Amino acid sequence: MGAQLRVYKRRIKSVSATKKITRAMEMIAAARVVKAQRAVAASTPYATELTRAVAAVAKGSNDRHPLTTEAERPTRAAVLLVTSDRGLAGGYSANVIKKAEELTARLVAEGKEVLPYVVGRKGVAYYNFRGRDVAQSWTGFTESPTYADAKAIADPLIETVIKATEEGGVDELHIVYTEFQSMMTQVPVEARLLPLSLKEATDSVEKSDKLLPLFEFEPSAEGVLDALLPRYVESRVYNALLQAAASKHAATRRAMKSATDNAEELIKSLTRLANAARQADITQEISEIVGGAAALADATAGSD
């Protein structure tokens, strides 16, 4: 019994050390998710006003711009997948990868070739493990993305859409990321970034109950679109990166809280087992003492 008690004590000590680590990670994630939420909130007004400007220019122009013109027969599509660089976040990366696979399957069923672009080591590892090539990948900044990171991602994506039917070009650009809705709810979503749907852009502005402003375009509407649309894509990618970062921190916090709670329950269970083992040792020792005393008493009575 003594050996079993030592095993229980070692396991309690080990689980207690793990609990301290998960508790610390939970607190760190809680602090980071608050910062990430503020970043998401700060980026929203810029994206909203930029959407209004793009919608106003697009509605006031009859020019056919490569970033707003639908291809008659689209054959290639780029999919930007936003995952995490690190794990310990429950099913965060697995859920968004599953969403991207569903989108890819749908695009392939439509007869389109899909070029994956991946953000985050988890997504890169997923494709590498399955021997599938990616057009381009970015890692190392998913937990705290900057606008420069978003621009570095958006530039090659815009370039490949502008190429269109040329070698290496695509007709559509889609993005898959995790939308942060609350501390308890993060939902994988997909969206088509390019070609920009003017109807969707206009509808999003009309929902804000604001009238589109009137503009005079200098030097031309096409020139203004050339300047605005890349900024629009950058802002959408940046917002997606921020949403994904906030979602990842929230998922990590939730996973680490669950791990901490499980560790507490395991410690309680091991403590009960250790107490039972110690009580069994005490009971056995008492039985041995009582048995020895009785044997000694019987031996003394026999000698008399």
PDB file of C-alpha atoms in Angstrom:
ATOM      1  CA  MET A   1       0.000   0.000   0.000  1.00  0.00           C
ATOM      2  CA  GLY A   2       2.851   2.407   0.756  1.00  0.00           C
ATOM      3  CA  ALA A   3       4.111   2.156  -2.834  1.00  0.00           C
ATOM      4  CA  GLN A   4       0.625   2.920  -4.189  1.00  0.00           C
ATOM      5  CA  LEU A   5       0.350   5.981  -1.953  1.00  0.00           C
ATOM      6  CA  ARG A   6       3.673   7.291  -3.305  1.00  0.00           C
ATOM      7  CA  VAL A   7       2.374   6.850  -6.871  1.00  0.00           C
ATOM      8  CA  TYR A   8      -0.736   8.891  -6.072  1.00  0.00           C
ATOM      9  CA  LYS A   9       1.339  11.650  -4.469  1.00  0.00           C
ATOM     10  CA  ARG A  10       3.642  11.849  -7.505  1.00  0.00           C
ATOM     11  CA  ARG A  11       0.660  12.102  -9.846  1.00  0.00           C
ATOM     12  CA  ILE A  12      -0.963  14.812  -7.700  1.00  0.00           C
ATOM     13  CA  LYS A  13       2.285  16.793  -7.789  1.00  0.00           C
ATOM     14  CA  SER A  14       2.554  16.409 -11.570  1.00  0.00           C
ATOM     15  CA  VAL A  15      -1.065  17.408 -12.220  1.00  0.00           C
ATOM     16  CA  SER A  16      -0.724  20.390  -9.870  1.00  0.00           C
ATOM     17  CA  ALA A  17       2.268  21.630 -11.889  1.00  0.00           C
ATOM     18  CA  THR A  18       0.269  21.244 -15.107  1.00  0.00           C
ATOM     19  CA  LYS A  19      -2.637  23.123 -13.545  1.00  0.00           C
ATOM     20  CA  LYS A  20      -0.366  26.086 -12.758  1.00  0.00           C
ATOM     21  CA  ILE A  21       0.760  26.211 -16.389  1.00  0.00           C
ATOM     22  CA  THR A  22      -2.770  26.038 -17.839  1.00  0.00           C
ATOM     23  CA  ARG A  23      -3.987  28.656 -15.347  1.00  0.00           C
ATOM     24  CA  ALA A  24      -1.184  31.009 -16.412  1.00  0.00           C
ATOM     25  CA  MET A  25      -1.935  30.422 -20.094  1.00  0.00           C
ATOM     26  CA  GLU A  26      -5.620  31.091 -19.450  1.00  0.00           C
ATOM     27  CA  MET A  27      -4.826  34.439 -17.839  1.00  0.00           C
ATOM     28  CA  ILE A  28      -2.439  35.408 -20.643  1.00  0.00           C
ATOM     29  CA  ALA A  29      -5.023  34.532 -23.299  1.00  0.00           C
ATOM     30  CA  ALA A  30      -7.703  36.516 -21.417  1.00  0.00           C
ATOM     31  CA  ALA A  31      -5.481  39.605 -21.458  1.00  0.00           C
ATOM     32  CA  ARG A  32      -4.608  39.175 -25.123  1.00  0.00           C
ATOM     33  CA  VAL A  33      -8.179  38.674 -26.284  1.00  0.00           C
ATOM     34  CA  VAL A  34      -9.210  42.002 -24.741  1.00  0.00           C
ATOM     35  CA  LYS A  35      -6.435  43.740 -26.685  1.00  0.00           C
ATOM     36  CA  ALA A  36      -7.426  41.883 -29.859  1.00  0.00           C
ATOM     37  CA  GLN A  37     -11.085  42.919 -29.402  1.00  0.00           C
ATOM     38  CA  ARG A  38     -10.029  46.558 -29.211  1.00  0.00           C
ATOM     39  CA  ALA A  39      -8.015  46.180 -32.415  1.00  0.00           C
ATOM     40  CA  VAL A  40     -11.023  44.683 -34.221  1.00  0.00           C
ATOM     41  CA  ALA A  41     -13.258  47.520 -33.009  1.00  0.00           C
ATOM     42  CA  ALA A  42     -10.688  50.118 -34.076  1.00  0.00           C
ATOM     43  CA  SER A  43     -10.393  48.701 -37.607  1.00  0.00           C
ATOM     44  CA  THR A  44     -14.148  48.594 -38.257  1.00  0.00           C
ATOM     45  CA  PRO A  45     -14.798  52.345 -38.905  1.00  0.00           C
ATOM     46  CA  TYR A  46     -11.982  52.505 -41.461  1.00  0.00           C
ATOM     47  CA  ALA A  47     -13.262  49.426 -43.309  1.00  0.00           C
ATOM     48  CA  THR A  48     -16.826  50.775 -43.249  1.00  0.00           C
ATOM     49  CA  GLU A  49     -15.927  54.197 -44.671  1.00  0.00           C
ATOM     50  CA  LEU A  50     -13.638  52.646 -47.270  1.00  0.00           C
ATOM     51  CA  THR A  51     -16.486  50.379 -48.354  1.00  0.00           C
ATOM     52  CA  ARG A  52     -18.721  53.449 -48.724  1.00  0.00           C
ATOM     53  CA  ALA A  53     -16.117  55.191 -50.849  1.00  0.00           C
ATOM     54  CA  VAL A  54     -15.585  52.166 -53.105  1.00  0.00           C
ATOM     55  CA  ALA A  55     -19.330  51.691 -53.518  1.00  0.00           C
ATOM     56  CA  ALA A  56     -19.780  55.376 -54.395  1.00  0.00           C
ATOM     57  CA  VAL A  57     -17.003  55.334 -56.986  1.00  0.00           C
ATOM     58  CA  ALA A  58     -18.146  52.041 -58.496  1.00  0.00           C
ATOM     59  CA  LYS A  59     -21.784  53.212 -58.801  1.00  0.00           C
ATOM     60  CA  GLY A  60     -20.730  56.492 -60.351  1.00  0.00           C
ATOM     61  CA  SER A  61     -18.474  54.910 -62.945  1.00  0.00           C
ATOM     62  CA  ASN A  62     -19.214  52.955 -66.102  1.00  0.00           C
ATOM     63  CA  ASP A  63     -15.627  51.756 -66.459  1.00  0.00           C
ATOM     64  CA  ARG A  64     -14.923  48.038 -66.389  1.00  0.00           C
ATOM     65  CA  HIS A  65     -12.255  47.516 -63.760  1.00  0.00           C
ATOM     66  CA  PRO A  66     -10.497  44.114 -63.465  1.00  0.00           C
ATOM     67  CA  LEU A  67     -11.173  44.025 -59.724  1.00  0.00           C
ATOM     68  CA  THR A  68     -14.925  44.613 -60.115  1.00  0.00           C
ATOM     69  CA  THR A  69     -15.645  42.815 -63.389  1.00  0.00           C
ATOM     70  CA  GLU A  70     -17.025  39.286 -63.304  1.00  0.00           C
ATOM     71  CA  ALA A  71     -15.354  36.799 -65.625  1.00  0.00           C
ATOM     72  CA  GLU A  72     -17.714  35.243 -68.148  1.00  0.00           C
ATOM     73  CA  ARG A  73     -16.349  31.757 -67.488  1.00  0.00           C
ATOM     74  CA  PRO A  74     -14.230  31.724 -64.324  1.00  0.00           C
ATOM     75  CA  THR A  75     -11.791  28.821 -64.304  1.00  0.00           C
ATOM     76  CA  ARG A  76      -9.390  29.558 -61.435  1.00  0.00           C
ATOM     77  CA  ALA A  77      -9.965  30.748 -57.880  1.00  0.00           C
ATOM     78  CA  ALA A  78      -7.596  31.681 -55.075  1.00  0.00           C
ATOM     79  CA  VAL A  79      -8.548  30.797 -51.489  1.00  0.00           C
ATOM     80  CA  LEU A  80      -6.843  32.583 -48.601  1.00  0.00           C
ATOM     81  CA  LEU A  81      -7.001  30.433 -45.462  1.00  0.00           C
ATOM     82  CA  VAL A  82      -6.264  32.087 -42.091  1.00  0.00           C
ATOM     83  CA  THR A  83      -5.179  29.665 -39.354  1.00  0.00           C
ATOM     84  CA  SER A  84      -2.946  29.933 -36.281  1.00  0.00           C
ATOM     85  CA  ASP A  85       0.779  29.584 -35.711  1.00  0.00           C
ATOM     86  CA  ARG A  86       0.220  27.749 -32.417  1.00  0.00           C
ATOM     87  CA  GLY A  87      -2.033  25.082 -30.987  1.00  0.00           C
ATOM     88  CA  LEU A  88      -3.599  24.664 -27.533  1.00  0.00           C
ATOM     89  CA  ALA A  89      -6.766  26.313 -28.837  1.00  0.00           C
ATOM     90  CA  GLY A  90      -9.195  23.426 -29.026  1.00  0.00           C
ATOM     91  CA  GLY A  91     -10.673  22.960 -32.483  1.00  0.00           C
ATOM     92  CA  TYR A  92      -9.927  26.520 -33.664  1.00  0.00           C
ATOM     93  CA  SER A  93      -7.619  25.697 -36.595  1.00  0.00           C
ATOM     94  CA  ALA A  94      -9.352  22.405 -37.409  1.00  0.00           C
ATOM     95  CA  ASN A  95     -12.728  24.145 -37.775  1.00  0.00           C
ATOM     96  CA  VAL A  96     -11.493  26.852 -40.150  1.00  0.00           C
ATOM     97  CA  ILE A  97      -9.551  24.280 -42.205  1.00  0.00           C
ATOM     98  CA  LYS A  98     -12.741  22.223 -42.499  1.00  0.00           C
ATOM     99  CA  LYS A  99     -14.570  25.327 -43.740  1.00  0.00           C
ATOM    100  CA  ALA A 100     -11.857  25.927 -46.344  1.00  0.00           C
ATOM    101  CA  GLU A 101     -12.075  22.321 -47.516  1.00  0.00           C
ATOM    102  CA  GLU A 102     -15.848  22.687 -47.976  1.00  0.00           C
ATOM    103  CA  LEU A 103     -15.320  25.848 -50.029  1.00  0.00           C
ATOM    104  CA  THR A 104     -12.596  24.177 -52.096  1.00  0.00           C
ATOM    105  CA  ALA A 105     -14.829  21.193 -52.824  1.00  0.00           C
ATOM    106  CA  ARG A 106     -17.643  23.506 -53.946  1.00  0.00           C
ATOM    107  CA  LEU A 107     -15.351  25.514 -56.242  1.00  0.00           C
ATOM    108  CA  VAL A 108     -13.931  22.325 -57.755  1.00  0.00           C
ATOM    109  CA  ALA A 109     -17.459  21.061 -58.341  1.00  0.00           C
ATOM    110  CA  GLU A 110     -18.090  24.287 -60.281  1.00  0.00           C
ATOM    111  CA  GLY A 111     -15.188  23.389 -62.553  1.00  0.00           C
ATOM    112  CA  LYS A 112     -12.644  25.812 -61.080  1.00  0.00           C
ATOM    113  CA  GLU A 113      -9.014  25.159 -60.243  1.00  0.00           C
ATOM    114  CA  VAL A 114      -8.234  26.232 -56.671  1.00  0.00           C
ATOM    115  CA  LEU A 115      -4.974  27.881 -55.611  1.00  0.00           C
ATOM    116  CA  PRO A 116      -4.575  27.846 -51.818  1.00  0.00           C
ATOM    117  CA  TYR A 117      -2.858  30.704 -49.987  1.00  0.00           C
ATOM    118  CA  VAL A 118      -2.264  29.929 -46.320  1.00  0.00           C
ATOM    119  CA  VAL A 119      -1.662  32.046 -43.218  1.00  0.00           C
ATOM    120  CA  GLY A 120      -0.411  30.269 -40.072  1.00  0.00           C
ATOM    121  CA  ARG A 121       1.790  27.254 -39.364  1.00  0.00           C
ATOM    122  CA  LYS A 122      -1.188  25.017 -38.597  1.00  0.00           C
ATOM    123  CA  GLY A 123      -2.596  25.473 -42.090  1.00  0.00           C
ATOM    124  CA  VAL A 124       0.823  25.033 -43.704  1.00  0.00           C
ATOM    125  CA  ALA A 125       1.386  21.828 -41.723  1.00  0.00           C
ATOM    126  CA  TYR A 126      -2.040  20.540 -42.822  1.00  0.00           C
ATOM    127  CA  TYR A 127      -1.179  20.927 -46.508  1.00  0.00           C
ATOM    128  CA  ASN A 128       2.394  19.650 -46.112  1.00  0.00           C
ATOM    129  CA  PHE A 129       1.229  16.519 -44.288  1.00  0.00           C
ATOM    130  CA  ARG A 130      -1.107  15.702 -47.174  1.00  0.00           C
ATOM    131  CA  GLY A 131       1.479  16.490 -49.837  1.00  0.00           C
ATOM    132  CA  ARG A 132      -0.573  19.334 -51.310  1.00  0.00           C
ATOM    133  CA  ASP A 133       1.122  22.421 -52.710  1.00  0.00           C
ATOM    134  CA  VAL A 134       0.240  25.963 -51.671  1.00  0.00           C
ATOM    135  CA  ALA A 135       0.697  28.989 -53.889  1.00  0.00           C
ATOM    136  CA  GLN A 136       2.138  31.068 -51.023  1.00  0.00           C
ATOM    137  CA  SER A 137       2.180  31.027 -47.227  1.00  0.00           C
ATOM    138  CA  TRP A 138       2.820  33.452 -44.362  1.00  0.00           C
ATOM    139  CA  THR A 139       3.648  32.597 -40.737  1.00  0.00           C
ATOM    140  CA  GLY A 140       4.875  34.153 -37.511  1.00  0.00           C
ATOM    141  CA  PHE A 141       2.371  36.955 -36.862  1.00  0.00           C
ATOM    142  CA  THR A 142      -1.076  35.396 -36.433  1.00  0.00           C
ATOM    143  CA  GLU A 143      -1.370  36.219 -32.726  1.00  0.00           C
ATOM    144  CA  SER A 144      -0.653  39.926 -33.202  1.00  0.00           C
ATOM    145  CA  PRO A 145      -1.034  40.926 -36.879  1.00  0.00           C
ATOM    146  CA  THR A 146      -0.253  44.400 -38.180  1.00  0.00           C
ATOM    147  CA  TYR A 147      -1.452  46.318 -41.209  1.00  0.00           C
ATOM    148  CA  ALA A 148       1.950  45.712 -42.812  1.00  0.00           C
ATOM    149  CA  ASP A 149       1.299  41.970 -42.535  1.00  0.00           C
ATOM    150  CA  ALA A 150      -2.086  42.403 -44.216  1.00  0.00           C
ATOM    151  CA  LYS A 151      -0.515  44.440 -47.023  1.00  0.00           C
ATOM    152  CA  ALA A 152       2.176  41.790 -47.551  1.00  0.00           C
ATOM    153  CA  ILE A 153      -0.623  39.231 -48.003  1.00  0.00           C
ATOM    154  CA  ALA A 154      -2.928  41.413 -50.088  1.00  0.00           C
ATOM    155  CA  ASP A 155      -0.357  42.602 -52.658  1.00  0.00           C
ATOM    156  CA  PRO A 156       0.340  39.221 -54.336  1.00  0.00           C
ATOM    157  CA  LEU A 157      -3.359  38.326 -54.148  1.00  0.00           C
ATOM    158  CA  ILE A 158      -4.401  41.520 -55.938  1.00  0.00           C
ATOM    159  CA  GLU A 159      -1.666  40.966 -58.512  1.00  0.00           C
ATOM    160  CA  THR A 160      -2.849  37.454 -59.305  1.00  0.00           C
ATOM    161  CA  VAL A 161      -6.444  38.698 -59.752  1.00  0.00           C
ATOM    162  CA  ILE A 162      -5.313  41.507 -62.074  1.00  0.00           C
ATOM    163  CA  LYS A 163      -3.500  38.914 -64.209  1.00  0.00           C
ATOM    164  CA  ALA A 164      -6.835  37.081 -64.638  1.00  0.00           C
ATOM    165  CA  THR A 165      -6.487  34.806 -67.642  1.00  0.00           C
ATOM    166  CA  GLU A 166      -2.724  35.260 -67.884  1.00  0.00           C
ATOM    167  CA  GLU A 167      -0.367  32.596 -66.583  1.00  0.00           C
ATOM    168  CA  GLY A 168      -0.624  32.411 -62.792  1.00  0.00           C
ATOM    169  CA  GLY A 169      -3.731  34.595 -62.690  1.00  0.00           C
ATOM    170  CA  VAL A 170      -7.096  33.812 -61.084  1.00  0.00           C
ATOM    171  CA  ASP A 171     -10.652  34.943 -61.721  1.00  0.00           C
ATOM    172  CA  GLU A 172     -11.833  34.995 -58.089  1.00  0.00           C
ATOM    173  CA  LEU A 173     -10.398  35.572 -54.632  1.00  0.00           C
ATOM    174  CA  HIS A 174     -12.004  34.025 -51.547  1.00  0.00           C
ATOM    175  CA  ILE A 175     -11.031  34.255 -47.880  1.00  0.00           C
ATOM    176  CA  VAL A 176     -11.753  31.824 -45.042  1.00  0.00           C
ATOM    177  CA  TYR A 177     -11.205  32.926 -41.446  1.00  0.00           C
ATOM    178  CA  THR A 178     -12.775  32.720 -37.986  1.00  0.00           C
ATOM    179  CA  GLU A 179     -15.155  35.534 -37.090  1.00  0.00           C
ATOM    180  CA  PHE A 180     -15.096  36.693 -33.471  1.00  0.00           C
ATOM    181  CA  GLN A 181     -18.653  37.092 -32.201  1.00  0.00           C
ATOM    182  CA  SER A 182     -18.165  36.806 -28.439  1.00  0.00           C
ATOM    183  CA  MET A 183     -15.866  35.273 -25.856  1.00  0.00           C
ATOM    184  CA  MET A 184     -17.812  32.029 -26.172  1.00  0.00           C
ATOM    185  CA  THR A 185     -18.653  32.069 -29.885  1.00  0.00           C
ATOM    186  CA  GLN A 186     -16.207  32.102 -32.800  1.00  0.00           C
ATOM    187  CA  VAL A 187     -17.520  31.005 -36.192  1.00  0.00           C
ATOM    188  CA  PRO A 188     -15.518  30.004 -39.304  1.00  0.00           C
ATOM    189  CA  VAL A 189     -16.761  32.080 -42.246  1.00  0.00           C
ATOM    190  CA  GLU A 190     -15.997  32.460 -45.936  1.00  0.00           C
ATOM    191  CA  ALA A 191     -16.289  35.507 -48.177  1.00  0.00           C
ATOM    192  CA  ARG A 192     -15.476  36.420 -51.749  1.00  0.00           C
ATOM    193  CA  LEU A 193     -13.211  39.462 -51.860  1.00  0.00           C
ATOM    194  CA  LEU A 194     -12.704  39.806 -55.611  1.00  0.00           C
ATOM    195  CA  PRO A 195     -14.222  40.540 -58.012  1.00  0.00           C
ATOM    196  CA  LEU A 196     -15.936  42.993 -55.707  1.00  0.00           C
ATOM    197  CA  SER A 197     -19.698  42.570 -55.779  1.00  0.00           C
ATOM    198  CA  LEU A 198     -21.053  46.091 -56.202  1.00  0.00           C
ATOM    199  CA  LYS A 199     -24.489  44.999 -55.013  1.00  0.00           C
ATOM    200  CA  GLU A 200     -23.058  43.600 -51.761  1.00  0.00           C
ATOM    201  CA  ALA A 201     -20.932  46.704 -51.234  1.00  0.00           C
ATOM    202  CA  THR A 202     -23.904  48.980 -51.795  1.00  0.00           C
ATOM    203  CA  ASP A 203     -26.175  46.885 -49.565  1.00  0.00           C
ATOM    204  CA  SER A 204     -23.638  47.016 -46.722  1.00  0.00           C
ATOM    205  CA  VAL A 205     -23.567  50.799 -46.972  1.00  0.00           C
ATOM    206  CA  GLU A 206     -27.353  51.095 -47.116  1.00  0.00           C
ATOM    207  CA  LYS A 207     -27.632  49.049 -43.923  1.00  0.00           C
ATOM    208  CA  SER A 208     -25.731  51.806 -42.137  1.00  0.00           C
ATOM    209  CA  ASP A 209     -28.614  54.240 -42.934  1.00  0.00           C
ATOM    210  CA  LYS A 210     -26.208  56.678 -44.573  1.00  0.00           C
ATOM    211  CA  LEU A 211     -26.538  58.181 -48.049  1.00  0.00           C
ATOM    212  CA  LEU A 212     -23.747  57.694 -50.530  1.00  0.00           C
ATOM    213  CA  PRO A 213     -21.829  60.942 -51.011  1.00  0.00           C
ATOM    214  CA  LEU A 214     -21.435  62.527 -54.436  1.00  0.00           C
ATOM    215  CA  PHE A 215     -17.905  62.686 -55.805  1.00  0.00           C
ATOM    216  CA  GLU A 216     -16.112  64.233 -58.733  1.00  0.00           C
ATOM    217  CA  PHE A 217     -13.358  61.909 -59.913  1.00  0.00           C
ATOM    218  CA  GLU A 218      -9.889  63.254 -60.724  1.00  0.00           C
ATOM    219  CA  PRO A 219      -8.197  62.236 -62.927  1.00  0.00           C
ATOM    220  CA  SER A 220     -10.840  59.542 -63.616  1.00  0.00           C
ATOM    221  CA  ALA A 221     -13.093  57.037 -61.872  1.00  0.00           C
ATOM    222  CA  GLU A 222     -10.855  54.217 -63.039  1.00  0.00           C
ATOM    223  CA  GLY A 223      -7.827  55.916 -61.492  1.00  0.00           C
ATOM    224  CA  VAL A 224      -9.680  56.309 -58.204  1.00  0.00           C
ATOM    225  CA  LEU A 225     -10.670  52.633 -58.276  1.00  0.00           C
ATOM    226  CA  ASP A 226      -7.049  51.716 -58.949  1.00  0.00           C
ATOM    227  CA  ALA A 227      -6.145  53.485 -55.713  1.00  0.00           C
ATOM    228  CA  LEU A 228      -9.131  52.469 -53.560  1.00  0.00           C
ATOM    229  CA  LEU A 229      -9.641  48.796 -54.367  1.00  0.00           C
ATOM    230  CA  PRO A 230      -6.202  47.644 -53.176  1.00  0.00           C
ATOM    231  CA  ARG A 231      -6.772  49.545 -49.920  1.00  0.00           C
ATOM    232  CA  TYR A 232     -10.189  47.880 -49.691  1.00  0.00           C
ATOM    233  CA  VAL A 233      -8.675  44.398 -50.037  1.00  0.00           C
ATOM    234  CA  GLU A 234      -5.942  45.233 -47.531  1.00  0.00           C
ATOM    235  CA  SER A 235      -8.511  46.441 -44.999  1.00  0.00           C
ATOM    236  CA  ARG A 236     -10.617  43.291 -45.451  1.00  0.00           C
ATOM    237  CA  VAL A 237      -7.580  41.042 -45.027  1.00  0.00           C
ATOM    238  CA  TYR A 238      -6.434  43.054 -41.998  1.00  0.00           C
ATOM    239  CA  ASN A 239      -9.852  42.817 -40.386  1.00  0.00           C
ATOM    240  CA  ALA A 240      -9.901  39.059 -41.042  1.00  0.00           C
ATOM    241  CA  LEU A 241      -6.475  38.689 -39.420  1.00  0.00           C
ATOM    242  CA  LEU A 242      -7.648  40.642 -36.367  1.00  0.00           C
ATOM    243  CA  GLN A 243     -10.869  38.644 -36.131  1.00  0.00           C
ATOM    244  CA  ALA A 244      -8.862  35.415 -36.372  1.00  0.00           C
ATOM    245  CA  ALA A 245      -6.391  36.574 -33.700  1.00  0.00           C
ATOM    246  CA  ALA A 246      -9.194  37.479 -31.287  1.00  0.00           C
ATOM    247  CA  SER A 247     -10.907  34.154 -31.996  1.00  0.00           C
ATOM    248  CA  LYS A 248      -7.699  32.230 -31.399  1.00  0.00           C
ATOM    249  CA  HIS A 249      -7.060  33.909 -28.040  1.00  0.00           C
ATOM    250  CA  ALA A 250     -10.667  33.297 -26.978  1.00  0.00           C
ATOM    251  CA  ALA A 251     -10.387  29.640 -28.015  1.00  0.00           C
ATOM    252  CA  THR A 252      -7.096  29.301 -26.115  1.00  0.00           C
ATOM    253  CA  ARG A 253      -8.638  30.859 -23.018  1.00  0.00           C
ATOM    254  CA  ARG A 254     -11.588  28.488 -23.190  1.00  0.00           C
ATOM    255  CA  ALA A 255      -9.371  25.439 -23.802  1.00  0.00           C
ATOM    256  CA  MET A 256      -6.993  26.333 -20.968  1.00  0.00           C
ATOM    257  CA  LYS A 257      -9.895  26.955 -18.577  1.00  0.00           C
ATOM    258  CA  SER A 258     -11.269  23.534 -19.455  1.00  0.00           C
ATOM    259  CA  ALA A 259      -7.833  21.998 -18.915  1.00  0.00           C
ATOM    260  CA  THR A 260      -7.502  23.753 -15.545  1.00  0.00           C
ATOM    261  CA  ASP A 261     -10.947  22.556 -14.454  1.00  0.00           C
ATOM    262  CA  ASN A 262     -10.099  19.011 -15.525  1.00  0.00           C
ATOM    263  CA  ALA A 263      -6.835  19.187 -13.593  1.00  0.00           C
ATOM    264  CA  GLU A 264      -8.707  20.287 -10.463  1.00  0.00           C
ATOM    265  CA  GLU A 265     -11.129  17.382 -10.819  1.00  0.00           C
ATOM    266  CA  LEU A 266      -8.260  14.950 -11.359  1.00  0.00           C
ATOM    267  CA  ILE A 267      -6.458  16.276  -8.282  1.00  0.00           C
ATOM    268  CA  LYS A 268      -9.618  15.801  -6.205  1.00  0.00           C
ATOM    269  CA  SER A 269     -10.008  12.247  -7.514  1.00  0.00           C
ATOM    270  CA  LEU A 270      -6.344  11.385  -6.863  1.00  0.00           C
ATOM    271  CA  THR A 271      -6.560  12.934  -3.387  1.00  0.00           C
ATOM    272  CA  ARG A 272      -9.533  10.724  -2.538  1.00  0.00           C
ATOM    273  CA  LEU A 273      -7.619   7.663  -3.784  1.00  0.00           C
ATOM    274  CA  ALA A 274      -4.540   8.697  -1.798  1.00  0.00           C
ATOM    275  CA  ASN A 275      -6.644   9.178   1.353  1.00  0.00           C
ATOM    276  CA  ALA A 276      -8.217   5.763   0.826  1.00  0.00           C
ATOM    277  CA  ALA A 277      -4.781   4.186   0.366  1.00  0.00           C
ATOM    278  CA  ARG A 278      -3.470   5.921   3.501  1.00  0.00           C
ATOM    279  CA  GLN A 279      -6.540   4.822   5.465  1.00  0.00           C
ATOM    280  CA  ALA A 280      -5.992   1.258   4.249  1.00  0.00           C
ATOM    281  CA  ASP A 281      -2.366   1.447   5.442  1.00  0.00           C
ATOM    282  CA  ILE A 282      -3.495   2.702   8.853  1.00  0.00           C
ATOM    283  CA  THR A 283      -6.191   0.028   9.105  1.00  0.00           C
ATOM    284  CA  GLN A 284      -3.681  -2.662   8.186  1.00  0.00           C
ATOM    285  CA  GLU A 285      -1.173  -1.396  10.762  1.00  0.00           C
ATOM    286  CA  ILE A 286      -3.853  -1.355  13.492  1.00  0.00           C
ATOM    287  CA  SER A 287      -4.935  -4.866  12.524  1.00  0.00           C
ATOM    288  CA  GLU A 288      -1.340  -6.067  12.713  1.00  0.00           C
ATOM    289  CA  ILE A 289      -0.868  -4.441  16.154  1.00  0.00           C
ATOM    290  CA  VAL A 290      -4.122  -5.888  17.489  1.00  0.00           C
ATOM    291  CA  GLY A 291      -3.280  -9.297  16.043  1.00  0.00           C
ATOM    292  CA  GLY A 292       0.209  -9.195  17.539  1.00  0.00           C
ATOM    293  CA  ALA A 293      -1.118  -8.158  20.945  1.00  0.00           C
ATOM    294  CA  ALA A 294      -3.686 -10.966  20.886  1.00  0.00           C
ATOM    295  CA  ALA A 295      -1.043 -13.520  19.912  1.00  0.00           C
ATOM    296  CA  LEU A 296       1.233 -12.279  22.688  1.00  0.00           C
ATOM    297  CA  ALA A 297      -1.636 -12.484  25.196  1.00  0.00           C
ATOM    298  CA  ASP A 298      -2.440 -16.039  24.098  1.00  0.00           C
ATOM    299  CA  ALA A 299       1.217 -17.034  24.416  1.00  0.00           C
ATOM    300  CA  THR A 300       1.438 -15.538  27.910  1.00  0.00           C
ATOM    301  CA  ALA A 301      -1.763 -17.326  29.014  1.00  0.00           C
ATOM    302  CA  GLY A 302      -0.471 -20.658  27.691  1.00  0.00           C
ATOM    303  CA  SER A 303       2.790 -20.382  29.589  1.00  0.00           C
ATOM    304  CA  ASP A 304       0.856 -19.811  32.836  1.00  0.00           C
TER     305      ASP A 304
END
